[in-house]
Each structure stands twice: as C-alpha cells, then as structure tokens.
Tab-separated table of N, CA and C in Angstrom:
chain	number	residue	atom	x	y	z
A	1252	GLN	N	325.739	-60.801	-81.204
A	1252	GLN	CA	324.494	-61.372	-80.724
A	1252	GLN	C	323.324	-60.778	-81.499
A	1253	VAL	N	322.322	-61.597	-81.750
A	1253	VAL	CA	321.146	-61.191	-82.510
A	1253	VAL	C	319.925	-61.200	-81.604
A	1254	GLN	N	319.092	-60.192	-81.761
A	1254	GLN	CA	317.827	-60.141	-81.030
A	1254	GLN	C	316.682	-60.209	-82.038
A	1255	LEU	N	315.636	-60.909	-81.672
A	1255	LEU	CA	314.457	-61.065	-82.519
A	1255	LEU	C	313.236	-60.529	-81.786
A	1256	VAL	N	312.469	-59.709	-82.484
A	1256	VAL	CA	311.224	-59.180	-81.924
A	1256	VAL	C	310.078	-59.606	-82.825
A	1257	GLU	N	309.189	-60.408	-82.275
A	1257	GLU	CA	308.054	-60.931	-83.030
A	1257	GLU	C	306.816	-60.067	-82.798
A	1258	SER	N	305.957	-60.038	-83.795
A	1258	SER	CA	304.660	-59.377	-83.659
A	1258	SER	C	303.659	-60.105	-84.535
A	1259	GLY	N	302.396	-59.817	-84.279
A	1259	GLY	CA	301.329	-60.496	-85.006
A	1259	GLY	C	300.823	-61.668	-84.203
A	1260	GLY	N	300.173	-62.585	-84.872
A	1260	GLY	CA	299.585	-63.707	-84.165
A	1260	GLY	C	298.242	-63.316	-83.572
A	1261	GLY	N	297.773	-64.147	-82.658
A	1261	GLY	CA	296.479	-63.900	-82.048
A	1261	GLY	C	295.494	-64.985	-82.413
A	1262	SER	N	294.237	-64.591	-82.554
A	1262	SER	CA	293.170	-65.567	-82.796
A	1262	SER	C	292.503	-65.325	-84.133
A	1263	ALA	N	292.054	-66.401	-84.752
A	1263	ALA	CA	291.319	-66.316	-86.007
A	1263	ALA	C	290.372	-67.498	-86.096
A	1264	GLN	N	289.399	-67.374	-86.938
A	1264	GLN	CA	288.506	-68.498	-87.200
A	1264	GLN	C	289.070	-69.324	-88.348
A	1265	ALA	N	288.653	-70.557	-88.400
A	1265	ALA	CA	289.085	-71.424	-89.501
A	1265	ALA	C	288.730	-70.763	-90.832
A	1266	GLY	N	289.698	-70.797	-91.741
A	1266	GLY	CA	289.525	-70.149	-93.029
A	1266	GLY	C	290.017	-68.723	-93.065
A	1267	GLY	N	290.346	-68.200	-91.896
A	1267	GLY	CA	290.802	-66.821	-91.806
A	1267	GLY	C	292.298	-66.690	-92.041
A	1268	SER	N	292.800	-65.485	-91.786
A	1268	SER	CA	294.202	-65.176	-92.048
A	1268	SER	C	294.827	-64.440	-90.871
A	1269	LEU	N	296.105	-64.644	-90.714
A	1269	LEU	CA	296.914	-63.897	-89.764
A	1269	LEU	C	298.279	-63.654	-90.385
A	1270	ARG	N	298.965	-62.640	-89.878
A	1270	ARG	CA	300.302	-62.334	-90.372
A	1270	ARG	C	301.252	-62.167	-89.200
A	1271	LEU	N	302.375	-62.851	-89.275
A	1271	LEU	CA	303.419	-62.738	-88.268
A	1271	LEU	C	304.591	-61.943	-88.847
A	1272	SER	N	305.234	-61.168	-87.993
A	1272	SER	CA	306.438	-60.429	-88.378
A	1272	SER	C	307.519	-60.687	-87.350
A	1273	CYS	N	308.750	-60.639	-87.806
A	1273	CYS	CA	309.885	-60.834	-86.900
A	1273	CYS	C	311.041	-59.963	-87.390
A	1274	ALA	N	311.449	-59.033	-86.541
A	1274	ALA	CA	312.545	-58.132	-86.884
A	1274	ALA	C	313.805	-58.544	-86.135
A	1275	ALA	N	314.893	-58.664	-86.872
A	1275	ALA	CA	316.178	-59.022	-86.280
A	1275	ALA	C	317.045	-57.783	-86.146
A	1276	SER	N	317.800	-57.728	-85.062
A	1276	SER	CA	318.737	-56.630	-84.860
A	1276	SER	C	319.991	-57.177	-84.189
A	1277	GLY	N	321.056	-56.386	-84.238
A	1277	GLY	CA	322.304	-56.817	-83.623
A	1277	GLY	C	323.317	-57.213	-84.677
A	1278	SER	N	324.080	-58.236	-84.377
A	1278	SER	CA	325.177	-58.669	-85.256
A	1278	SER	C	324.639	-59.602	-86.346
A	1279	ILE	N	324.014	-59.001	-87.356
A	1279	ILE	CA	323.409	-59.778	-88.433
A	1279	ILE	C	324.486	-60.192	-89.417
A	1280	PHE	N	324.632	-61.479	-89.609
A	1280	PHE	CA	325.567	-61.992	-90.599
A	1280	PHE	C	324.916	-61.876	-91.955
A	1281	ARG	N	325.687	-61.440	-92.958
A	1281	ARG	CA	325.077	-61.129	-94.248
A	1281	ARG	C	324.504	-62.360	-94.937
A	1282	ILE	N	325.047	-63.520	-94.641
A	1282	ILE	CA	324.481	-64.763	-95.182
A	1282	ILE	C	323.712	-65.425	-94.054
A	1283	ASN	N	322.400	-65.458	-94.176
A	1283	ASN	CA	321.614	-66.005	-93.082
A	1283	ASN	C	320.298	-66.571	-93.581
A	1284	PHE	N	319.698	-67.326	-92.731
A	1284	PHE	CA	318.355	-67.849	-92.949
A	1284	PHE	C	317.471	-67.327	-91.828
A	1285	MET	N	316.244	-67.024	-92.167
A	1285	MET	CA	315.256	-66.702	-91.144
A	1285	MET	C	314.016	-67.549	-91.393
A	1286	GLY	N	313.319	-67.839	-90.349
A	1286	GLY	CA	312.169	-68.705	-90.537
A	1286	GLY	C	311.245	-68.733	-89.352
A	1287	TRP	N	310.239	-69.564	-89.470
A	1287	TRP	CA	309.239	-69.758	-88.432
A	1287	TRP	C	309.100	-71.238	-88.122
A	1288	TYR	N	309.052	-71.525	-86.856
A	1288	TYR	CA	308.794	-72.867	-86.360
A	1288	TYR	C	307.587	-72.788	-85.444
A	1289	ARG	N	306.993	-73.935	-85.163
A	1289	ARG	CA	305.887	-73.942	-84.221
A	1289	ARG	C	305.989	-75.159	-83.320
A	1290	GLN	N	305.367	-75.009	-82.164
A	1290	GLN	CA	305.473	-76.063	-81.165
A	1290	GLN	C	304.206	-76.118	-80.339
A	1291	ALA	N	303.656	-77.295	-80.237
A	1291	ALA	CA	302.501	-77.537	-79.374
A	1291	ALA	C	303.011	-78.128	-78.063
A	1292	PRO	N	302.256	-77.981	-76.988
A	1292	PRO	CA	302.681	-78.542	-75.690
A	1292	PRO	C	302.986	-80.026	-75.786
A	1293	GLY	N	304.149	-80.420	-75.293
A	1293	GLY	CA	304.518	-81.828	-75.293
A	1293	GLY	C	305.038	-82.356	-76.614
A	1294	LYS	N	305.154	-81.479	-77.598
A	1294	LYS	CA	305.627	-81.931	-78.908
A	1294	LYS	C	306.915	-81.207	-79.263
A	1295	GLN	N	307.612	-81.764	-80.256
A	1295	GLN	CA	308.844	-81.132	-80.715
A	1295	GLN	C	308.545	-79.909	-81.567
A	1296	ARG	N	309.465	-78.969	-81.537
A	1296	ARG	CA	309.337	-77.806	-82.392
A	1296	ARG	C	309.546	-78.251	-83.837
A	1297	GLU	N	308.696	-77.758	-84.735
A	1297	GLU	CA	308.782	-78.181	-86.127
A	1297	GLU	C	308.850	-76.976	-87.053
A	1298	LEU	N	309.517	-77.187	-88.178
A	1298	LEU	CA	309.649	-76.137	-89.168
A	1298	LEU	C	308.297	-75.836	-89.808
A	1299	VAL	N	308.002	-74.547	-89.942
A	1299	VAL	CA	306.841	-74.111	-90.711
A	1299	VAL	C	307.319	-73.618	-92.076
A	1300	ALA	N	308.237	-72.669	-92.061
A	1300	ALA	CA	308.767	-72.116	-93.303
A	1300	ALA	C	310.091	-71.442	-92.997
A	1301	ARG	N	310.950	-71.409	-94.015
A	1301	ARG	CA	312.302	-70.886	-93.844
A	1301	ARG	C	312.693	-70.207	-95.146
A	1302	ILE	N	313.423	-69.088	-95.044
A	1302	ILE	CA	313.803	-68.350	-96.247
A	1302	ILE	C	315.244	-67.873	-96.119
A	1303	SER	N	315.983	-67.998	-97.205
A	1303	SER	CA	317.360	-67.531	-97.221
A	1303	SER	C	317.404	-66.050	-97.600
A	1304	GLY	N	318.566	-65.467	-97.464
A	1304	GLY	CA	318.721	-64.073	-97.855
A	1304	GLY	C	318.485	-63.856	-99.342
A	1305	GLY	N	318.721	-64.893	-100.123
A	1305	GLY	CA	318.510	-64.806	-101.566
A	1305	GLY	C	317.096	-65.125	-101.994
A	1306	GLY	N	316.253	-65.499	-101.028
A	1306	GLY	CA	314.847	-65.740	-101.328
A	1306	GLY	C	314.466	-67.205	-101.490
A	1307	GLY	N	315.418	-68.117	-101.332
A	1307	GLY	CA	315.079	-69.521	-101.385
A	1307	GLY	C	314.215	-69.910	-100.201
A	1308	VAL	N	313.151	-70.684	-100.440
A	1308	VAL	CA	312.198	-70.988	-99.372
A	1308	VAL	C	311.987	-72.493	-99.212
A	1309	ASN	N	311.645	-72.867	-98.000
A	1309	ASN	CA	311.215	-74.220	-97.677
A	1309	ASN	C	309.949	-74.116	-96.848
A	1310	TYR	N	308.996	-75.006	-97.110
A	1310	TYR	CA	307.753	-75.039	-96.355
A	1310	TYR	C	307.502	-76.447	-95.837
A	1311	ALA	N	306.871	-76.529	-94.703
A	1311	ALA	CA	306.344	-77.806	-94.256
A	1311	ALA	C	305.205	-78.206	-95.192
A	1312	ASP	N	305.070	-79.487	-95.448
A	1312	ASP	CA	304.018	-79.952	-96.351
A	1312	ASP	C	302.644	-79.513	-95.877
A	1313	SER	N	302.466	-79.422	-94.578
A	1313	SER	CA	301.152	-79.102	-94.020
A	1313	SER	C	300.717	-77.670	-94.282
A	1314	VAL	N	301.639	-76.794	-94.668
A	1314	VAL	CA	301.279	-75.395	-94.878
A	1314	VAL	C	301.458	-74.946	-96.327
A	1315	LYS	N	301.982	-75.812	-97.168
A	1315	LYS	CA	302.196	-75.439	-98.566
A	1315	LYS	C	300.883	-75.028	-99.205
A	1316	GLY	N	300.924	-73.919	-99.938
A	1316	GLY	CA	299.726	-73.421	-100.602
A	1316	GLY	C	298.861	-72.540	-99.724
A	1317	ARG	N	299.160	-72.514	-98.431
A	1317	ARG	CA	298.352	-71.691	-97.505
A	1317	ARG	C	299.189	-70.592	-96.863
A	1318	PHE	N	300.419	-70.883	-96.543
A	1318	PHE	CA	301.300	-69.918	-95.889
A	1318	PHE	C	302.345	-69.421	-96.884
A	1319	THR	N	302.723	-68.164	-96.716
A	1319	THR	CA	303.769	-67.567	-97.552
A	1319	THR	C	304.769	-66.847	-96.664
A	1320	ILE	N	306.035	-67.206	-96.817
A	1320	ILE	CA	307.092	-66.531	-96.077
A	1320	ILE	C	307.787	-65.548	-97.012
A	1321	SER	N	308.134	-64.400	-96.470
A	1321	SER	CA	308.854	-63.394	-97.245
A	1321	SER	C	309.773	-62.628	-96.302
A	1322	ARG	N	310.660	-61.861	-96.878
A	1322	ARG	CA	311.559	-61.089	-96.026
A	1322	ARG	C	311.933	-59.784	-96.697
A	1323	ASP	N	312.249	-58.822	-95.856
A	1323	ASP	CA	312.752	-57.525	-96.287
A	1323	ASP	C	314.172	-57.423	-95.748
A	1324	ASN	N	315.142	-57.633	-96.625
A	1324	ASN	CA	316.538	-57.663	-96.165
A	1324	ASN	C	316.999	-56.311	-95.639
A	1325	ALA	N	316.461	-55.242	-96.199
A	1325	ALA	CA	316.854	-53.909	-95.737
A	1325	ALA	C	316.425	-53.686	-94.287
A	1326	LYS	N	315.337	-54.327	-93.893
A	1326	LYS	CA	314.819	-54.189	-92.532
A	1326	LYS	C	315.154	-55.397	-91.659
A	1327	ASN	N	315.844	-56.383	-92.233
A	1327	ASN	CA	316.132	-57.626	-91.497
A	1327	ASN	C	314.868	-58.190	-90.853
A	1328	THR	N	313.815	-58.195	-91.623
A	1328	THR	CA	312.508	-58.623	-91.115
A	1328	THR	C	311.953	-59.755	-91.980
A	1329	VAL	N	311.389	-60.740	-91.325
A	1329	VAL	CA	310.746	-61.847	-92.020
A	1329	VAL	C	309.264	-61.842	-91.677
A	1330	TYR	N	308.451	-62.217	-92.648
A	1330	TYR	CA	307.007	-62.220	-92.492
A	1330	TYR	C	306.469	-63.613	-92.803
A	1331	LEU	N	305.374	-63.946	-92.147
A	1331	LEU	CA	304.670	-65.182	-92.455
A	1331	LEU	C	303.197	-64.846	-92.627
A	1332	GLN	N	302.728	-64.881	-93.867
A	1332	GLN	CA	301.314	-64.679	-94.159
A	1332	GLN	C	300.627	-66.032	-94.104
A	1333	MET	N	299.673	-66.153	-93.220
A	1333	MET	CA	298.984	-67.416	-93.014
A	1333	MET	C	297.534	-67.269	-93.457
A	1334	ASN	N	297.172	-67.957	-94.513
A	1334	ASN	CA	295.815	-67.934	-95.048
A	1334	ASN	C	295.177	-69.314	-94.890
A	1335	SER	N	293.879	-69.353	-95.062
A	1335	SER	CA	293.125	-70.616	-94.966
A	1335	SER	C	293.515	-71.372	-93.702
A	1336	LEU	N	293.514	-70.662	-92.606
A	1336	LEU	CA	293.946	-71.261	-91.348
A	1336	LEU	C	293.032	-72.406	-90.926
A	1337	LYS	N	293.638	-73.384	-90.275
A	1337	LYS	CA	292.921	-74.542	-89.780
A	1337	LYS	C	293.134	-74.651	-88.269
A	1338	PRO	N	292.214	-75.283	-87.559
A	1338	PRO	CA	292.405	-75.453	-86.110
A	1338	PRO	C	293.735	-76.127	-85.773
A	1339	GLU	N	294.195	-77.014	-86.626
A	1339	GLU	CA	295.470	-77.691	-86.355
A	1339	GLU	C	296.677	-76.787	-86.520
A	1340	ASP	N	296.467	-75.558	-86.987
A	1340	ASP	CA	297.562	-74.580	-87.025
A	1340	ASP	C	297.768	-73.912	-85.666
A	1341	THR	N	296.901	-74.191	-84.733
A	1341	THR	CA	297.023	-73.627	-83.392
A	1341	THR	C	298.307	-74.110	-82.728
A	1342	ASP	N	299.157	-73.171	-82.365
A	1342	ASP	CA	300.467	-73.481	-81.778
A	1342	ASP	C	301.105	-72.182	-81.309
A	1343	VAL	N	302.232	-72.320	-80.650
A	1343	VAL	CA	303.101	-71.182	-80.412
A	1343	VAL	C	304.112	-71.149	-81.567
A	1344	TYR	N	304.209	-70.011	-82.208
A	1344	TYR	CA	305.090	-69.849	-83.351
A	1344	TYR	C	306.352	-69.090	-82.917
A	1345	TYR	N	307.496	-69.602	-83.334
A	1345	TYR	CA	308.779	-69.032	-82.942
A	1345	TYR	C	309.548	-68.573	-84.178
A	1346	CYS	N	310.037	-67.366	-84.127
A	1346	CYS	CA	310.914	-66.867	-85.167
A	1346	CYS	C	312.316	-67.432	-84.935
A	1347	ASN	N	313.014	-67.671	-86.031
A	1347	ASN	CA	314.350	-68.268	-85.946
A	1347	ASN	C	315.299	-67.538	-86.877
A	1348	TYR	N	316.510	-67.303	-86.388
A	1348	TYR	CA	317.580	-66.716	-87.191
A	1348	TYR	C	318.784	-67.652	-87.157
A	1349	GLU	N	319.319	-67.939	-88.343
A	1349	GLU	CA	320.529	-68.752	-88.439
A	1349	GLU	C	321.563	-67.985	-89.265
A	1350	GLY	N	322.656	-67.642	-88.621
A	1350	GLY	CA	323.724	-66.964	-89.333
A	1350	GLY	C	325.049	-67.559	-88.906
A	1351	TRP	N	325.912	-66.746	-88.354
A	1351	TRP	CA	327.173	-67.233	-87.821
A	1351	TRP	C	326.982	-67.578	-86.357
A	1352	GLY	N	327.279	-68.782	-85.977
A	1352	GLY	CA	327.110	-69.187	-84.591
A	1352	GLY	C	325.801	-69.908	-84.370
A	1353	PRO	N	325.449	-70.127	-83.125
A	1353	PRO	CA	324.217	-70.876	-82.815
A	1353	PRO	C	322.977	-70.097	-83.244
A	1354	PRO	N	321.890	-70.801	-83.532
A	1354	PRO	CA	320.659	-70.125	-83.948
A	1354	PRO	C	320.068	-69.299	-82.807
A	1355	THR	N	319.315	-68.283	-83.190
A	1355	THR	CA	318.620	-67.423	-82.235
A	1355	THR	C	317.128	-67.638	-82.377
A	1356	TRP	N	316.427	-67.652	-81.259
A	1356	TRP	CA	314.978	-67.855	-81.252
A	1356	TRP	C	314.271	-66.642	-80.668
A	1357	GLY	N	313.087	-66.357	-81.228
A	1357	GLY	CA	312.242	-65.344	-80.642
A	1357	GLY	C	311.524	-65.892	-79.418
A	1358	GLN	N	310.739	-65.027	-78.771
A	1358	GLN	CA	310.080	-65.429	-77.528
A	1358	GLN	C	308.840	-66.275	-77.764
A	1359	GLY	N	308.365	-66.297	-78.993
A	1359	GLY	CA	307.188	-67.089	-79.326
A	1359	GLY	C	305.922	-66.241	-79.302
A	1360	THR	N	305.031	-66.532	-80.215
A	1360	THR	CA	303.746	-65.843	-80.268
A	1360	THR	C	302.649	-66.871	-80.506
A	1361	GLN	N	301.578	-66.740	-79.759
A	1361	GLN	CA	300.497	-67.725	-79.823
A	1361	GLN	C	299.594	-67.462	-81.022
A	1362	VAL	N	299.306	-68.511	-81.745
A	1362	VAL	CA	298.311	-68.484	-82.816
A	1362	VAL	C	297.226	-69.490	-82.455
A	1363	THR	N	295.994	-69.015	-82.402
A	1363	THR	CA	294.867	-69.881	-82.048
A	1363	THR	C	293.812	-69.789	-83.143
A	1364	VAL	N	293.439	-70.934	-83.682
A	1364	VAL	CA	292.455	-70.996	-84.751
A	1364	VAL	C	291.259	-71.790	-84.253
A	1365	SER	N	290.117	-71.177	-84.271
A	1365	SER	CA	288.903	-71.833	-83.796
A	1365	SER	C	288.066	-72.317	-84.968
A	1366	SER	N	287.378	-73.413	-84.729
A	1366	SER	CA	286.571	-74.002	-85.801
A	1366	SER	C	285.185	-73.399	-85.839
C-alpha cells in the first residue's frame, strides 16, 4: 500500500506562483508514474501534469508553459511549480501515484487564485 502526503497550495494572486509537493511512502513500485490532477465542484477530475520515473512528462494544454512537474526519485517526491497563475487554476489539486495495482490519491490541497 502507498501513502501520499501533499503540501503546498494555498492562495495567490493572478500572475503569482505556488508550489505543490507530494511525498509517497510504503510499497513503492520501481516503475511508476506520479502526477497532479485537479477537480472543481461538480466537475470531473482532470489531469494537470504527470511524470514517469524516467522523467517523461505530460501536461494539460491549459497549463503548458506555466506549470512544471518534477520529481526526486530518491525521496519518492513529486513537485508541481505553478507560475503565471490564473483565476481558472482555482481548484482542489490531488496527487496521484500509479504503480502496481490501483492508483493512489492524496487527500487534496486547495489552490485559490484571485484576480
């Protein structure tokens, strides 16, 4: 079983920056993906960014050029640097781990961007 502990998030003004972190612990499969998703009330959870253990990345079109995902494999930690934030980035952000078995989700962290 894998546990995820998220940190970061909070409030920022439009154009500002925030950084999210997510540390995984437990039965970490050596081949895995970690990433961030976000979800607004009444909407489906959507991919923000995802990174493989080898560093391959995927971004949602809406965040390309503004957000950067990275990971420290030695610490089993994934980071999401969010720059040039927009009010539409306001959501609950969830860390995700995909390895062997069903995916694991973090508890979610609120990101609020004011105009």
